[in-house]
Amino acid sequence: MAESTVKVLYDFDGDPDNGELSVRAGEELTVTAQDIGDGWWEARNSLGHQGLIPEAYVQLAEPPEPSFPPPPPPPAGPSAPPAHHYTSESSDDVNGFHDNQYNGGQGYDNHGQTLPQQSSQEGWDDDDWDDFDDQSSTSTAGHNNHDLQGQGNFGLSVAKREKISPTGVPGGENLSRYGTVRVSRFSNFAKAGGEAFLMGQATPPVHISEGDKVKIIETRDGPIWAATESYTCEIKSPKKESKLKGLKSFIAYQVIPSFSNIQVSRRYKHFDWLHERLKEKFICIPVPPLPDKAIAGRYEDDFINERMKQLQYWMDRMVRHPVISHCDTFNHFLTCTDEKKWKVGKRKAEKDEFVGFKFFYTLDTPRQPLDVRDVENKMETFQKFVKGMDDNVKNLISVFHDNRKRHTGPFKKEFSRIGGAFKEAATTFNMDIGSYSRDLTAAIDYTGDTYNQIGEMYAKQPEKDIDPMHDMLYEYKGILGVFPDVLKVHEGALSKARECVKLQEDGKMQENEVTNVIQQSDIISYGTMAEVQNFQRQRVADFKHTMHVYLSGQIEFYKEITKVRKRLTCGQV
């Protein structure tokens, strides 16, 4: 194919082991191949370096103006309708929700970068479900465009095409005090009946079963989700399988919930499907992103084990959530072993009545009306908290990434160099066979071994303390990336309620109508604040545990260094 020039939209730190090319926003590249597949192109930069880049990170450069005049215009057709005839889908609604879809999202890699992703298609039919291999799945996360760098969550890369706003920024027309928000979620939100829910124009469900109800209770710290029975879920035994006489291959994982101890086989695309269902249903809960996928090496043992580890982290977080862990869709994913029943449950989940705003019909909230100003102040404080924590997490990721590199690189190398130098000296001294030299030579040789040992200790230490910290930080980077969506939803509800109060003051809306709107807005506030409390409590538990692991690892490491030094002293150098 002919080469073409593209302009880079976002920073991307590629993984050289996967043949990926690192690029920076604004850079111009020459595309040498567009048939790589899975959302990847091959490109060459101005330095002549060549590698794979995500298709979604670049756009084709504008073609040059032709040197010949354009062809004559076609015959006049029907004139376009006037602007005031455009439907509501072509403009912003009162709450700032848009119908221009941006299938955003992000994951992250080992370096703390993020990338966009494409949501899975809704309403997959059963044949598609059976025949798609794992390459059809993607994952999600965050919101900051300038962070769209690097491969996916947990170092497993993927890239998919996304829609760009006229400003050149994904979702750029949807800015609020909570930052850039993915439009796709709010498009689904609006279509799910957001304004109808607030205005009482939607018909409430005739019956809500006890299993569908979600209780919120009031505490001195604020609303929280009512506690539910806890359980665990293990992901293990990844295995490469195939179908269609080997034409389709994939990795299957065994998923074993503790409440049944019955294992079910799930592929990555099953996790992807579950993620999409949860994200669509729980509009006030930030469903964290899945680990992303790589174009190369997806059947290599290291990749498979790493992705399984990250899927386990994701699953652990899901089963700890008091609402998600007990929803029917999640239970179906964990328990269904029969293929026919799986398809029936899959269709049922995709036709779930209580998704989007309709999820709020299932909330059993306290009867106490909320003080809107108090709610706004708390949410504004939390918004600042999210922004601050997002910055802190990114900084910690960068610091620990550099620290890990020093442990496995310069620290190990420096001690090994010293150890090697002593060993060489001992080899030379050993040429003198006199008894007066023997002890010194042995001690210097032992010193060389000791320094080599310390170097190895530095190289192996990150897996004991830095890596667990890294993994936890990446999880929170993903959660913090999607939280602005939830905050924007709540902001829109409060904005609509304020608008109705203003209409009442102007005599354009009845008091009882405004009261109903405020009551519906309170339901959304209760759900959002309950999730904020859940996030904060989980954050405290996670950071407390991970800090303990990290500091304990550091203490044990330096204890071992001290022991080595004592042994060195015994060498009587």
JSON list of C-alpha atoms in Angstrom, two decimals, residues 411-423 445-459:
[
{"chain": "A", "resi": 411, "resn": "PHE", "atom": "CA", "xyz": [21.75, -0.50, 41.97]},
{"chain": "A", "resi": 412, "resn": "LYS", "atom": "CA", "xyz": [22.31, -4.09, 40.89]},
{"chain": "A", "resi": 413, "resn": "LYS", "atom": "CA", "xyz": [24.85, -3.06, 38.28]},
{"chain": "A", "resi": 414, "resn": "GLU", "atom": "CA", "xyz": [26.88, -0.94, 40.69]},
{"chain": "A", "resi": 415, "resn": "PHE", "atom": "CA", "xyz": [27.11, -3.62, 43.36]},
{"chain": "A", "resi": 416, "resn": "SER", "atom": "CA", "xyz": [27.92, -6.22, 40.72]},
{"chain": "A", "resi": 417, "resn": "ARG", "atom": "CA", "xyz": [30.69, -4.01, 39.35]},
{"chain": "A", "resi": 418, "resn": "ILE", "atom": "CA", "xyz": [32.20, -3.62, 42.79]},
{"chain": "A", "resi": 419, "resn": "GLY", "atom": "CA", "xyz": [31.84, -7.33, 43.47]},
{"chain": "A", "resi": 420, "resn": "GLY", "atom": "CA", "xyz": [33.38, -8.21, 40.13]},
{"chain": "A", "resi": 421, "resn": "ALA", "atom": "CA", "xyz": [36.32, -5.89, 40.75]},
{"chain": "A", "resi": 422, "resn": "PHE", "atom": "CA", "xyz": [37.02, -7.50, 44.13]},
{"chain": "A", "resi": 423, "resn": "LYS", "atom": "CA", "xyz": [36.74, -10.98, 42.59]},
{"chain": "A", "resi": 445, "resn": "ASP", "atom": "CA", "xyz": [37.08, -12.97, 47.35]},
{"chain": "A", "resi": 446, "resn": "TYR", "atom": "CA", "xyz": [34.31, -13.29, 49.95]},
{"chain": "A", "resi": 447, "resn": "THR", "atom": "CA", "xyz": [33.76, -9.53, 49.80]},
{"chain": "A", "resi": 448, "resn": "GLY", "atom": "CA", "xyz": [33.26, -9.78, 46.04]},
{"chain": "A", "resi": 449, "resn": "ASP", "atom": "CA", "xyz": [30.68, -12.54, 46.52]},
{"chain": "A", "resi": 450, "resn": "THR", "atom": "CA", "xyz": [28.92, -10.44, 49.15]},
{"chain": "A", "resi": 451, "resn": "TYR", "atom": "CA", "xyz": [28.63, -7.41, 46.90]},
{"chain": "A", "resi": 452, "resn": "ASN", "atom": "CA", "xyz": [27.28, -9.60, 44.10]},
{"chain": "A", "resi": 453, "resn": "GLN", "atom": "CA", "xyz": [24.74, -11.02, 46.54]},
{"chain": "A", "resi": 454, "resn": "ILE", "atom": "CA", "xyz": [23.64, -7.53, 47.59]},
{"chain": "A", "resi": 455, "resn": "GLY", "atom": "CA", "xyz": [23.20, -6.60, 43.93]},
{"chain": "A", "resi": 456, "resn": "GLU", "atom": "CA", "xyz": [20.95, -9.63, 43.43]},
{"chain": "A", "resi": 457, "resn": "MET", "atom": "CA", "xyz": [18.99, -8.68, 46.53]},
{"chain": "A", "resi": 458, "resn": "TYR", "atom": "CA", "xyz": [18.31, -5.24, 45.08]},
{"chain": "A", "resi": 459, "resn": "ALA", "atom": "CA", "xyz": [17.19, -6.75, 41.78]}
]
